[in-house]
Coordinates of C-alpha atoms in Angstrom, one line a residue:
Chain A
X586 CA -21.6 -0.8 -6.0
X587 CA -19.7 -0.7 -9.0
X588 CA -16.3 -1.9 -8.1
X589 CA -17.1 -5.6 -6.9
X590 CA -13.3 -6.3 -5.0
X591 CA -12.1 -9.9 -4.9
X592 CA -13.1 -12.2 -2.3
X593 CA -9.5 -12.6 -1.8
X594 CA -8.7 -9.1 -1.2
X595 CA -11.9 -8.7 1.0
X596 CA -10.6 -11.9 3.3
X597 CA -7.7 -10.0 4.8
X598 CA -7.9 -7.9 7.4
X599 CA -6.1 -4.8 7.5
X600 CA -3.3 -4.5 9.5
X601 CA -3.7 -5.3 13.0
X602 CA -1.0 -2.2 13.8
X603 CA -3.1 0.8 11.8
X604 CA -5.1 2.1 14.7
X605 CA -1.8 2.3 16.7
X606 CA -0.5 4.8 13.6
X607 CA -3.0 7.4 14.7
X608 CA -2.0 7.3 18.5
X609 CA 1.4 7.5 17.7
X610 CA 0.8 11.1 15.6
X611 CA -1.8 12.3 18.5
X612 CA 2.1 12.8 20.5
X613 CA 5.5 14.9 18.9
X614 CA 7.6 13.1 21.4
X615 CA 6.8 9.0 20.5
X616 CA 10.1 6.9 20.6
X617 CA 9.6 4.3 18.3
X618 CA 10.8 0.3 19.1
X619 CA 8.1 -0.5 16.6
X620 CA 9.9 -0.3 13.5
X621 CA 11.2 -3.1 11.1
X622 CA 14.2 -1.7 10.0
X623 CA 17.5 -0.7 10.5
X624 CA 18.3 2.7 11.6
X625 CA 21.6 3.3 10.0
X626 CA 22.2 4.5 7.0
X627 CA 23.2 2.3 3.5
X628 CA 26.8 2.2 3.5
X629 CA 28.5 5.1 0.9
X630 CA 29.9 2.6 -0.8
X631 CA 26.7 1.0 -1.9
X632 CA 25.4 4.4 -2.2
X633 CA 28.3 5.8 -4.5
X634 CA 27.6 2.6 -6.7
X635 CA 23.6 3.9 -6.9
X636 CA 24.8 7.3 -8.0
X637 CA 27.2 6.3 -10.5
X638 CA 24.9 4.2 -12.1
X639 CA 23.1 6.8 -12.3
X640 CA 25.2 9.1 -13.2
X641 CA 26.2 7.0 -16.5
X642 CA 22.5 6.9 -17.5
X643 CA 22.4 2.8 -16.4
X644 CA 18.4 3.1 -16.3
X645 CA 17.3 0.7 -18.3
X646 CA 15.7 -2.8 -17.6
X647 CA 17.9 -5.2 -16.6
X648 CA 17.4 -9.5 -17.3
X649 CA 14.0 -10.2 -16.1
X650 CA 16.2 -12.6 -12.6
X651 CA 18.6 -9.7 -12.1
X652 CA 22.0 -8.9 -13.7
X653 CA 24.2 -11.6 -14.2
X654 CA 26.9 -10.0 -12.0
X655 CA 24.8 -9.8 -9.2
X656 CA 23.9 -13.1 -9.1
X657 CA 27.2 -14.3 -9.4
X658 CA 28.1 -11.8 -6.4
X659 CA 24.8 -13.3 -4.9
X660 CA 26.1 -17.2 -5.3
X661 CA 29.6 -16.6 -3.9
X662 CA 27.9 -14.2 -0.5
X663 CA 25.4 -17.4 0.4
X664 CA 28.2 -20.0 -0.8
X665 CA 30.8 -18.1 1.9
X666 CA 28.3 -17.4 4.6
X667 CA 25.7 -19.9 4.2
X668 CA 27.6 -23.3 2.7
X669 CA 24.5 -22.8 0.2
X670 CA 25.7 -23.3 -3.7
X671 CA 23.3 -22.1 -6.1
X672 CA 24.0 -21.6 -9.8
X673 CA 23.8 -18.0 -10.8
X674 CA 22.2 -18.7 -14.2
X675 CA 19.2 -20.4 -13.2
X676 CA 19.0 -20.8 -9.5
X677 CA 18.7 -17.2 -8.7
X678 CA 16.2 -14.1 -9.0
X679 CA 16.6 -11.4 -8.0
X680 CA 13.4 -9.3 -7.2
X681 CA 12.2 -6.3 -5.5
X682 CA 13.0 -7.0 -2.1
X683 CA 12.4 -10.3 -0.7
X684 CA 8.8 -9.4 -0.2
X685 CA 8.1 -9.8 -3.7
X686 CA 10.4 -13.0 -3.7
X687 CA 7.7 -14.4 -1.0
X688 CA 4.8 -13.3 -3.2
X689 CA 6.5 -15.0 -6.3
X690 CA 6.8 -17.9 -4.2
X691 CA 3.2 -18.3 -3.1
X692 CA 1.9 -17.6 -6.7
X693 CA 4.2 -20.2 -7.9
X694 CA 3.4 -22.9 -6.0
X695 CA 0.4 -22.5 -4.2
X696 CA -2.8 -23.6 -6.4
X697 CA -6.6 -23.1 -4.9
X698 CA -7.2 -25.2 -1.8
X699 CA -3.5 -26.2 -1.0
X700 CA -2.1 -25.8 2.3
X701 CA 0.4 -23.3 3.2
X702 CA 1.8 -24.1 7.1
X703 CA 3.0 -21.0 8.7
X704 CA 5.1 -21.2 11.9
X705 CA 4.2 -18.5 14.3
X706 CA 4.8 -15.5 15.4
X707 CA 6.3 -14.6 12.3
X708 CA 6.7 -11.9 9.6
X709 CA 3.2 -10.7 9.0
X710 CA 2.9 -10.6 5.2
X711 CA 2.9 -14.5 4.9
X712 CA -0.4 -15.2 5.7
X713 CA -2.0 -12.4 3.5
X714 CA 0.3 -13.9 0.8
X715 CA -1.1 -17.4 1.0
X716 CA -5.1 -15.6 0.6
X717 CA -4.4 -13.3 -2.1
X718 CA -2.6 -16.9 -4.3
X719 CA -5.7 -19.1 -3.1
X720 CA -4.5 -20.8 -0.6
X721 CA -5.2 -22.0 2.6
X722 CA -3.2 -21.2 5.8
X723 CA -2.7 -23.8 8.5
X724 CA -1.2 -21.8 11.3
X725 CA 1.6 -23.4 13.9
X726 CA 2.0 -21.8 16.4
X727 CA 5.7 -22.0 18.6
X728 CA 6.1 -20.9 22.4
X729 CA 8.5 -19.4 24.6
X730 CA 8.9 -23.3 26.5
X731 CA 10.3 -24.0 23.0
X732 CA 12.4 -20.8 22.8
X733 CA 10.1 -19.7 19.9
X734 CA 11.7 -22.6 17.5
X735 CA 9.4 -24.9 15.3
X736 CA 9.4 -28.2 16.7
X737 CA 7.7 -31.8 15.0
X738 CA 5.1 -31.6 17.9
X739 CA 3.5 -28.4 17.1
X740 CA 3.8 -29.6 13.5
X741 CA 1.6 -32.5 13.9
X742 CA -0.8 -30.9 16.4
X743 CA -1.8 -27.9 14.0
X744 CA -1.8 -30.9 11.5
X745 CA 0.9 -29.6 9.1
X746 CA 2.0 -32.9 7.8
X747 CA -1.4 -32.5 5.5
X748 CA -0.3 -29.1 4.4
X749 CA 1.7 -28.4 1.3
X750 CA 4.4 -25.8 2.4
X751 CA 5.6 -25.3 5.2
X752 CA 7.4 -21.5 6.1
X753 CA 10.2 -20.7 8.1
X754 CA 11.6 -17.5 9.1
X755 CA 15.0 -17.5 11.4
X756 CA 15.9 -15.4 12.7
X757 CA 12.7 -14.3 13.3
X758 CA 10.8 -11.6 13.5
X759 CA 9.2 -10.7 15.4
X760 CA 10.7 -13.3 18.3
X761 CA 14.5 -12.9 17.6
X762 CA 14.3 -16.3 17.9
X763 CA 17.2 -18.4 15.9
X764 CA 17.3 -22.6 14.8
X765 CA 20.2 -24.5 14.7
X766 CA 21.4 -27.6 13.0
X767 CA 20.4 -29.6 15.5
X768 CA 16.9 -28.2 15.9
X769 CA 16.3 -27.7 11.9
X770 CA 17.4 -31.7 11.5
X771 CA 13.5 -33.1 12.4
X772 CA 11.8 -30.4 11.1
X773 CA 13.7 -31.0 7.5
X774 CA 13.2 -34.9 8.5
X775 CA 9.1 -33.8 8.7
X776 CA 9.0 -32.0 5.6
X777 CA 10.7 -35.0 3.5
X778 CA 8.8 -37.4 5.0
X779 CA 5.4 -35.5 4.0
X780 CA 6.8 -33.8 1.2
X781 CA 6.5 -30.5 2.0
X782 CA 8.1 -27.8 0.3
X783 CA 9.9 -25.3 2.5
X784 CA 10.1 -21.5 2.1
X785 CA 13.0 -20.6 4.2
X786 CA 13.1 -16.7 5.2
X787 CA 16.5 -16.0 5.9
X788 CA 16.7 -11.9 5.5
X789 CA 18.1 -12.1 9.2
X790 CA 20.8 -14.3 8.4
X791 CA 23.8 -12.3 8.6
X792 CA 22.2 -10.4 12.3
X793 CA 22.4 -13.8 14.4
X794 CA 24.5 -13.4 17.3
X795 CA 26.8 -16.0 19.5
X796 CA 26.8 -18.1 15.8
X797 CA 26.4 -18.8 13.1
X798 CA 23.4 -19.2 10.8
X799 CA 22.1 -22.3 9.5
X800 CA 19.7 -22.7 6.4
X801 CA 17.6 -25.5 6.0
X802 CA 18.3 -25.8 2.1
X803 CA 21.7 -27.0 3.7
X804 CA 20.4 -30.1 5.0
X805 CA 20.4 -33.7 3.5
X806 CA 18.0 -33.9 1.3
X807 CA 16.5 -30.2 1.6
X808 CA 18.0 -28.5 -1.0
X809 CA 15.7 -30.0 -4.0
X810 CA 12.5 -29.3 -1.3
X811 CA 13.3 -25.6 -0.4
X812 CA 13.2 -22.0 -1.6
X813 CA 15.3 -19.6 0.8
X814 CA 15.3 -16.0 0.7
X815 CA 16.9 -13.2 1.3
X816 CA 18.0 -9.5 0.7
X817 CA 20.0 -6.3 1.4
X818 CA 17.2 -4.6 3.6
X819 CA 18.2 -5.8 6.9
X820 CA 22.3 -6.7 7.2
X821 CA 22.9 -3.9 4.4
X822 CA 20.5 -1.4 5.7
X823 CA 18.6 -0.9 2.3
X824 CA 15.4 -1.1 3.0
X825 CA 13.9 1.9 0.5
X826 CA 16.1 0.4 -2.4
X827 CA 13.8 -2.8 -2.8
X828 CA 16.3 -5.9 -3.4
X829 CA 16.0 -9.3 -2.5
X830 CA 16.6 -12.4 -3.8
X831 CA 15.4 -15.9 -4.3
X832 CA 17.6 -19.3 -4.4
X833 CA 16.3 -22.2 -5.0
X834 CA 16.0 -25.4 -7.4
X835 CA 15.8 -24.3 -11.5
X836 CA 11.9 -25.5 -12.0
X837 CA 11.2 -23.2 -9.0
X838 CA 13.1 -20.3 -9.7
X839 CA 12.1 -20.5 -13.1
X840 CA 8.5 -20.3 -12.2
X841 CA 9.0 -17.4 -10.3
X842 CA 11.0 -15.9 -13.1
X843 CA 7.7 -16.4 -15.4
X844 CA 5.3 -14.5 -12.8
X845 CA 7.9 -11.6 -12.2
X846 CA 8.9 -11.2 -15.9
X847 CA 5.2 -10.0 -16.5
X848 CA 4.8 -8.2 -13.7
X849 CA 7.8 -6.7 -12.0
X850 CA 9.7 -7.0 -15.2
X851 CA 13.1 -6.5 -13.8
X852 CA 14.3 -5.3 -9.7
X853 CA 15.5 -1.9 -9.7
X854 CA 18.1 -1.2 -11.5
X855 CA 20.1 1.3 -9.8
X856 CA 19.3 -0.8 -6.5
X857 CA 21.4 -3.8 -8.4
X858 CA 24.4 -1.9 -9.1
X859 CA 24.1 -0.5 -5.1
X860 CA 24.1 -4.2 -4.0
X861 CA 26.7 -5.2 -6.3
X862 CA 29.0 -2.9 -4.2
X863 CA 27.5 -3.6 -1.2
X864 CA 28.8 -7.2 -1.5
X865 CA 32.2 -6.3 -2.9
X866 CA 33.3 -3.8 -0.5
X867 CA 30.9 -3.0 2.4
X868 CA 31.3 -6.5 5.1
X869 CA 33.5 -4.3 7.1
X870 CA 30.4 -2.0 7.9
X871 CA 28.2 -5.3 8.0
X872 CA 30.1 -6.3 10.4
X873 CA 30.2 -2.9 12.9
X874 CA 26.3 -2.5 12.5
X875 CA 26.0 -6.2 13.5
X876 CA 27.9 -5.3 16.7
X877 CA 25.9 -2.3 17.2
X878 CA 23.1 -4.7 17.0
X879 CA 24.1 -6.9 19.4
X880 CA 25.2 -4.4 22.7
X881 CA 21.8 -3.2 21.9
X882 CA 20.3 -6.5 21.9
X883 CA 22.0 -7.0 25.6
X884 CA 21.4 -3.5 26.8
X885 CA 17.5 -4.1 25.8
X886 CA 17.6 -7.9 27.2
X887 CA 19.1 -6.5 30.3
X888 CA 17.0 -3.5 31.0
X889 CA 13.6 -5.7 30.6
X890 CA 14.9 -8.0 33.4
X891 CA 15.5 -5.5 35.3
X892 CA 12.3 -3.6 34.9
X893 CA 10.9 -7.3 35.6
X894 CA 9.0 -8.2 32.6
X895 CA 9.8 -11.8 31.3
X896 CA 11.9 -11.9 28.4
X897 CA 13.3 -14.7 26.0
X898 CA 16.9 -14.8 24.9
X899 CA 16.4 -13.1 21.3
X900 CA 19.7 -14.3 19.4
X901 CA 19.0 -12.9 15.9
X902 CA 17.4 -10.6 13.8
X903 CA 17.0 -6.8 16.1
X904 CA 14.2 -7.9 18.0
X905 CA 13.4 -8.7 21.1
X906 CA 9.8 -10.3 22.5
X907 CA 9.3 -9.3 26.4
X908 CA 5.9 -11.1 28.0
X909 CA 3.3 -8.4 29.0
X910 CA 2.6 -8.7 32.9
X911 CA -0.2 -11.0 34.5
X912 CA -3.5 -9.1 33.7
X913 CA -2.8 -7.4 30.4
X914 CA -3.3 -8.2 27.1
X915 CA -0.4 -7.6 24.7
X916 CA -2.5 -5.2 22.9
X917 CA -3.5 -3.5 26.3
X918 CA -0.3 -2.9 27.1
X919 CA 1.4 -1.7 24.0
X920 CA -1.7 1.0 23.7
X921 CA -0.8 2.1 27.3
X922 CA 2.8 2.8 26.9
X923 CA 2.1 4.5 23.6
X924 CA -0.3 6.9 25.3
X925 CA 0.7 7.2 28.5
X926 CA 4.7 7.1 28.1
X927 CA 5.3 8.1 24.1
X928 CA 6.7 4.3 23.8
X929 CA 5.8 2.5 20.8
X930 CA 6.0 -0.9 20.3
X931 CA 4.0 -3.5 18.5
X932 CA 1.8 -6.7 20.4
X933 CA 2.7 -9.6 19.6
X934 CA -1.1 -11.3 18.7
X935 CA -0.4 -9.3 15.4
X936 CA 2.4 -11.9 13.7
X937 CA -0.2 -14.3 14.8
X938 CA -0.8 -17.7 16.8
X939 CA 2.2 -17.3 19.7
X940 CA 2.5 -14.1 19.4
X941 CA -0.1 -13.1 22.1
X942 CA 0.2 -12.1 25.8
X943 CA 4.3 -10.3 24.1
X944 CA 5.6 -7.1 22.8
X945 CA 8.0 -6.8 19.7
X946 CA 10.9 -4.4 20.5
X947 CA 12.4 -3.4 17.7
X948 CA 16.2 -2.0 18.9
X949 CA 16.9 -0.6 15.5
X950 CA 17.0 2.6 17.4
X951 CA 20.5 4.7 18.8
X952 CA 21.5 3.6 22.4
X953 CA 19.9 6.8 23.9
X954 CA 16.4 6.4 22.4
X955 CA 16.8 2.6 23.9
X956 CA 17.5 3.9 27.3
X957 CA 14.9 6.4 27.6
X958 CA 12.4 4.4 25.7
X959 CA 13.1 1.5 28.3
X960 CA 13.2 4.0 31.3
X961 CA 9.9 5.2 30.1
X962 CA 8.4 1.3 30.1
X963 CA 9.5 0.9 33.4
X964 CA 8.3 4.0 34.6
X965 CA 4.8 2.5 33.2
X966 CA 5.5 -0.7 34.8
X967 CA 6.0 1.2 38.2
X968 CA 2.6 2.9 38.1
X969 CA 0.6 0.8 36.5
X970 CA 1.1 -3.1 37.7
Chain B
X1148 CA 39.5 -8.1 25.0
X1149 CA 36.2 -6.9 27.8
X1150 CA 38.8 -3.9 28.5
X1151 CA 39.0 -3.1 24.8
X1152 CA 35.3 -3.2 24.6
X1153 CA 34.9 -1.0 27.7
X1154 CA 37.2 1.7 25.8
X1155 CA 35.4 1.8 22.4
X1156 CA 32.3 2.2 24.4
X1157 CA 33.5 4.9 27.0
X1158 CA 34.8 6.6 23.5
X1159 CA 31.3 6.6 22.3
X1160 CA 29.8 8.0 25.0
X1161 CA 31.5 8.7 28.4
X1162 CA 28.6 9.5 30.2
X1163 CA 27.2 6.0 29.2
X1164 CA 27.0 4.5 33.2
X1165 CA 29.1 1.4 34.4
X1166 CA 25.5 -0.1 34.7
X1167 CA 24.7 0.7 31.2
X1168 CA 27.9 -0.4 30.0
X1169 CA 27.6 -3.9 32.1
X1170 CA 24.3 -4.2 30.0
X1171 CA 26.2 -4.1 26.8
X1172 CA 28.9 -6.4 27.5
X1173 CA 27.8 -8.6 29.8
X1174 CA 30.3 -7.8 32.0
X1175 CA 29.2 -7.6 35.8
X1176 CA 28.7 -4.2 36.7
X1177 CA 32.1 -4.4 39.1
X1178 CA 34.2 -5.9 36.4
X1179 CA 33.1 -2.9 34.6
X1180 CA 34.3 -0.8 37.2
X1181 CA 37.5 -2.4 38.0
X1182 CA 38.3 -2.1 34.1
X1183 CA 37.7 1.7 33.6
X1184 CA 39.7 1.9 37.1
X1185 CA 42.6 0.1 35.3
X1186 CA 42.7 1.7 32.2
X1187 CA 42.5 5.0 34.5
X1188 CA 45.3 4.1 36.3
X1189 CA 47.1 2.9 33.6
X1190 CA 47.1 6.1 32.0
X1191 CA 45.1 5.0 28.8
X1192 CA 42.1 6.8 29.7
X1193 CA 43.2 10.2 30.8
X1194 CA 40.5 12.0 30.9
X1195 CA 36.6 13.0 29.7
X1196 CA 35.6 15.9 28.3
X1197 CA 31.9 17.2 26.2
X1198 CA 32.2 17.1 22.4
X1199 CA 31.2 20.9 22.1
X1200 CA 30.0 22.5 19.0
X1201 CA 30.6 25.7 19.5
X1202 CA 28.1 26.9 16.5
X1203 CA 25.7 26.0 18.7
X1204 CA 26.6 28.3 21.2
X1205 CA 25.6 32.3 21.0
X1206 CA 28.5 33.8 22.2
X1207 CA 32.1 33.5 20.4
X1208 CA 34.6 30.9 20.8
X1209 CA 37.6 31.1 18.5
X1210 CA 39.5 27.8 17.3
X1211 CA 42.9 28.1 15.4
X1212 CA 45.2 25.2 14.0
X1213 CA 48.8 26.9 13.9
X1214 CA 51.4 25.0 12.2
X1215 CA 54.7 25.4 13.8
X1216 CA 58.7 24.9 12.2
X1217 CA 61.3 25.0 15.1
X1218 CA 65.3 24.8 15.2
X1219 CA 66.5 22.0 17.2
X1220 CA 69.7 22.6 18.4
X1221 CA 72.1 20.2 21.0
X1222 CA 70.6 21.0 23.8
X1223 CA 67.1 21.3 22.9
X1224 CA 64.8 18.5 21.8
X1225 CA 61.0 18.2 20.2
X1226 CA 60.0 17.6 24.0
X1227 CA 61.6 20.7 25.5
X1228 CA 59.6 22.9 23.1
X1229 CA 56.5 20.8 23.5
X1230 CA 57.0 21.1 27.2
X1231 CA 56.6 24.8 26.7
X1232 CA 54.0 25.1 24.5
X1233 CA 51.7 22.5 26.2
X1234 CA 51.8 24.2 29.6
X1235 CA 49.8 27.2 28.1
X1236 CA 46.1 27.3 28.8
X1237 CA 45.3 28.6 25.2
X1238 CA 46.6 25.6 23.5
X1239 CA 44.1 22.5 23.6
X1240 CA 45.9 19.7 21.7
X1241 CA 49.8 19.7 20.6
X1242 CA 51.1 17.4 18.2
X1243 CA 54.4 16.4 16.7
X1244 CA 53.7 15.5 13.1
X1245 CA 55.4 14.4 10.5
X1246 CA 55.7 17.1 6.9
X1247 CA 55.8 20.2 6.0
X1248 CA 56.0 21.3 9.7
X1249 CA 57.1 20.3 13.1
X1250 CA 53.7 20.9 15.5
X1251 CA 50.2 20.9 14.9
X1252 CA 48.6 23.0 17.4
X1253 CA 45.2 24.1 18.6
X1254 CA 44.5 26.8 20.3
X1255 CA 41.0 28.2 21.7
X1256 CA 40.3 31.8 22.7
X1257 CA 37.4 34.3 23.4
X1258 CA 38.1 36.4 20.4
X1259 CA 40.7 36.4 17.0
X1260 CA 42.3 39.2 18.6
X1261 CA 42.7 37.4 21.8
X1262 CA 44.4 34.1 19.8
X1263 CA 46.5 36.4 17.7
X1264 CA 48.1 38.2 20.2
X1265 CA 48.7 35.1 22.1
X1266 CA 50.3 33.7 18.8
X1267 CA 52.5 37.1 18.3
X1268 CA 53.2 37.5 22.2
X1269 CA 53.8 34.0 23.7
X1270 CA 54.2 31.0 21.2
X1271 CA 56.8 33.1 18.1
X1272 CA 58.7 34.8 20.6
X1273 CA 59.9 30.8 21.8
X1274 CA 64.0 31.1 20.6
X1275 CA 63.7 27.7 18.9
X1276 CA 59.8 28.5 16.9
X1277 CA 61.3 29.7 13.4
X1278 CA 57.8 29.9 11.5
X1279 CA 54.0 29.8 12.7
X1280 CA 51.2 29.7 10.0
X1281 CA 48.1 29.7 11.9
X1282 CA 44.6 28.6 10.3
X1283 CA 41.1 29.8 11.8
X1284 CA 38.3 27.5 12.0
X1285 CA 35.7 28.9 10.3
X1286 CA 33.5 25.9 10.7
X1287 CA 33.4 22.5 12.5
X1288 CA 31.9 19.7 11.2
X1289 CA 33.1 16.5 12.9
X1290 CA 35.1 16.4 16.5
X1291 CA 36.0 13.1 18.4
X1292 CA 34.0 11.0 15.6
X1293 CA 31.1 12.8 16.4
X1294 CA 29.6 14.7 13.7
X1295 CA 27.4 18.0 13.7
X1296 CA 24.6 18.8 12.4
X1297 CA 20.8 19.6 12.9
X1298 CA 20.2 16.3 14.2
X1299 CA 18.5 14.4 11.3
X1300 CA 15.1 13.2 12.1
X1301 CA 14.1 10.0 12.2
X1302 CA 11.7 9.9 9.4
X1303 CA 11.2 6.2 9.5
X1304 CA 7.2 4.7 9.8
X1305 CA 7.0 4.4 13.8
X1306 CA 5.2 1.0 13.2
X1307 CA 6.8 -1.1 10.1
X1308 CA 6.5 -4.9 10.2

């Protein structure tokens, strides 16, 4: 064969949701709760910003971490929201969406043979992202008993006090599970006393609902230990314009900086001057897709109870994570409701150890796709268990 | 604030049910009743009608906005003409507004000759109506915050992680 591909690549699997793609196009009538993003539109404002830019012939590179005005729009959004102070000028990036912050992360930090600890269910590009830098991925998993938040036991059970990193994502996807202060303390209490460094996925931030988000950078002792991220694809609905952001200690962010500068080069330009606006002048439409969000979230909550298939109290992010009945594997299930009923939705084994025996329910979809979708689940329910 | 929150969802969709709306709040489903009974009785809802884009429809439906200037004089008010004017079944909404003009009006009919001989018949024959300049929708793109349109499809992956 002439093209020998990298062990790396070869290692992961492809995605564990790709055979469901092709079911999904056999039908013209699928509702989707399977998708990761939000289904409203970017806010004009942002969008206006884009244009203009464009408009003026702004199309150039900008600095290799983002434009200065970002970041310094950047600093004051997490210092507001978050209690998280970061110094624009070397404590940020900016990159093409936090995706790529993750990656920069990984290659940053990660050398052959180190130990990346993943809690699970979670986002499923982490794990992937860990093989293709060289590293090795302990898996933790969490569980509804614990409300799907990462607790010192299942630390020290999967053995992550020998690991290196440790990630975080909450609110999580795919649980819509959140952690507070009180439940972040041991875990930040772990990582100092193993010294692991924390990457903190926080691109649900702004969606958690019944209060307020807490960041483990915040934490005695955290800050110096921990690269958070985040981004405009969820809260700002900009998922096609690629921006994220990384915050984190200067030596780290720097890093970063180096492996991005030869690679990405810069984030998209005209995406940067969209999320300038967003910050400056779009919170009040923030703030009506977050409630939108959140009838949804108890509409969806509501309607599984009713239909009678266990589900956990999602509190962030647009997800919720429903238990499959007795007999079915999550995988079972979600194929039957995608042929049978035109409902699809995505088993929860794929975000890995935790995930299995649950469904992820995306309700990033209009009220009436929710109610039909969920009318069509119980109809499946009815006949089927 | 739960009766608030009961309105801006009733104006979002009417037909949304009290058990539907009870999911949303997490209101019990009679609370949800009770408040949609109150704001019924207090007059704040008054009534639910179908957001109708008439483009839609084959046959013809004609809209007009007429802008009205009246005379007031002692013994007639804003109300006494409004009175009038609102109790015909042509005119759909009837506002007092402030500028260039007194009323705003809309008025629906089957054809432009059927609204324009109701506006040359019945509304400038009224003593105290001194001037009526009456626009014809050609086009309707929003009503009651809802807008029209082919109804975008939802081009999003259906699996996206």
């Amino acid at each position: 064969m002439p093209l020998d591909l990298s062990d790396r690549v070869q290692t992961v699997p492809p995605s564990g949701i790709r055979r469901f793609f092709e079911i999904a196009e056999e039908r013209d009538d699928v509702i989707s709760l399977g998708v990761g993003e939000p289904d409203f539109a970017t806010p004009w404002a942002a969008r206006d910003a884009a244009i203009a830019s464009l408009e003026v012939g702004k199309t150039s590179y900008t600095a290799n971490r983002g434009k200065r005005e970002l970041r310094e729009r950047i600093a004051d959004y997490v210092a507001d929201g978050f209690d998280l102070e970061y110094d624009p000028a070397d404590e940020i990036i900016v990159t093409a969406g936090a995706s790529e912050a993750v990656d920069l992360a990984f290659r940053a930090l990660v050398d052959p043979g180190d130990t990346v600890a993943i809690a699970q269910p979670s986002y499923i590009s982490y794990e992937p992202g860990v093989i293709f830098a060289g590293g090795e991925v302990c898996s933790v998993p969490t569980s509804k008993a614990d409300e799907f938040t990462l607790t010192v036991e299942a630390l020290e059970s999967a053995g992550a006090d020998e690991a290196d990193l440790l990630v975080l994502c909450y609110p999580n996807n795919p649980t819509g599970a959140v952690m507070s202060e009180a439940e972040l303390e041991p875990i930040a209490e772990f990582a100092r006393e193993h010294d692991l460094t924390v990457l903190s996925d926080e691109i649900y931030a702004e969606l958690t609902y019944n209060g307020s988000h807490t960041s483990i950078a915040t934490l005695e002792g955290m800050r110096e230990r921990t690269i958070v991220f985040n981004g405009f694809s969820k809260a700002h609905a900009m998922t096609g314009l690629r921006l994220g952001y990384a915050l984190g200690p200067p030596k780290a962010i720097n890093a970063m900086n180096k492996i991005h500068q030869y690679t990405m080069l810069s984030a998209p330009t005209t995406a940067q001057h969209a999320a300038i606006e967003a910050l400056d002048s779009c919170d009040e439409e923030v703030r009506e897709m977050v409630a939108q969000y959140d009838r949804r979230r108890q509409f969806v909550l509501s309607r599984f109870r009713e239909i009678g298939l266990d589900v956990f109290e999602a509190k962030g992010a647009f997800y919720c994570f429903p238990e499959v009945p007795d007999g079915w594997t999550a995988e079972e299930f979600a194929e039957g409701v995608l042929r049978e009923e035109g409902v699809a939705v995505v088993p929860g084994d794929v975000f890995g150890a935790g995930g299995e025996g649950h469904l992820r329910v995306s309700y990033a979809t209009g009220l009436n796709d929710l109610r039909e979708a969920l009318d069509r689940i119980e109809t499946f329910v009815e006949e089927h268990v | 604030m739960s009766e608030r929150e009961v309105l801006e969802l009733l104006r979002e969709n009417a037909r949304y049910s009290t058990a539907d709306i009870a999911r949303m709040t997490d209101l019990d489903e009679s609370e949800v009743a009770t408040a949609i009974d109150d704001l019924e009785a207090a007059g704040v809802v008054q009534g639910y009608q179908a957001v109708v884009d008439w483009d839609e429809l084959e046959e013809e439906r004609v809209r007009a906005e007429v802008e009205l200037n009246v005379r007031l004089d002692r013994e007639t008010g804003y109300d006494d003409i409004a009175e009038r004017l609102a109790r015909f079944p042509e005119v759909t909404a009837l506002r007092l507004v402030s500028g260039d003009y007194d009323f705003d009006m809309e008025v629906e009919g089957d054809s432009i000759r059927e609204v324009s001989q109701f506006i040359s018949e019945k509304v400038a024959p009224v003593p105290e109506i001194t001037q009526t300049v009456t626009h014809y929708v050609m086009t309707s793109y929003k009503e009651n915050g809802i807008e029209f349109g082919d109804g975008e499809e939802d081009d999003r992956l259906s699996f996206s992680p």
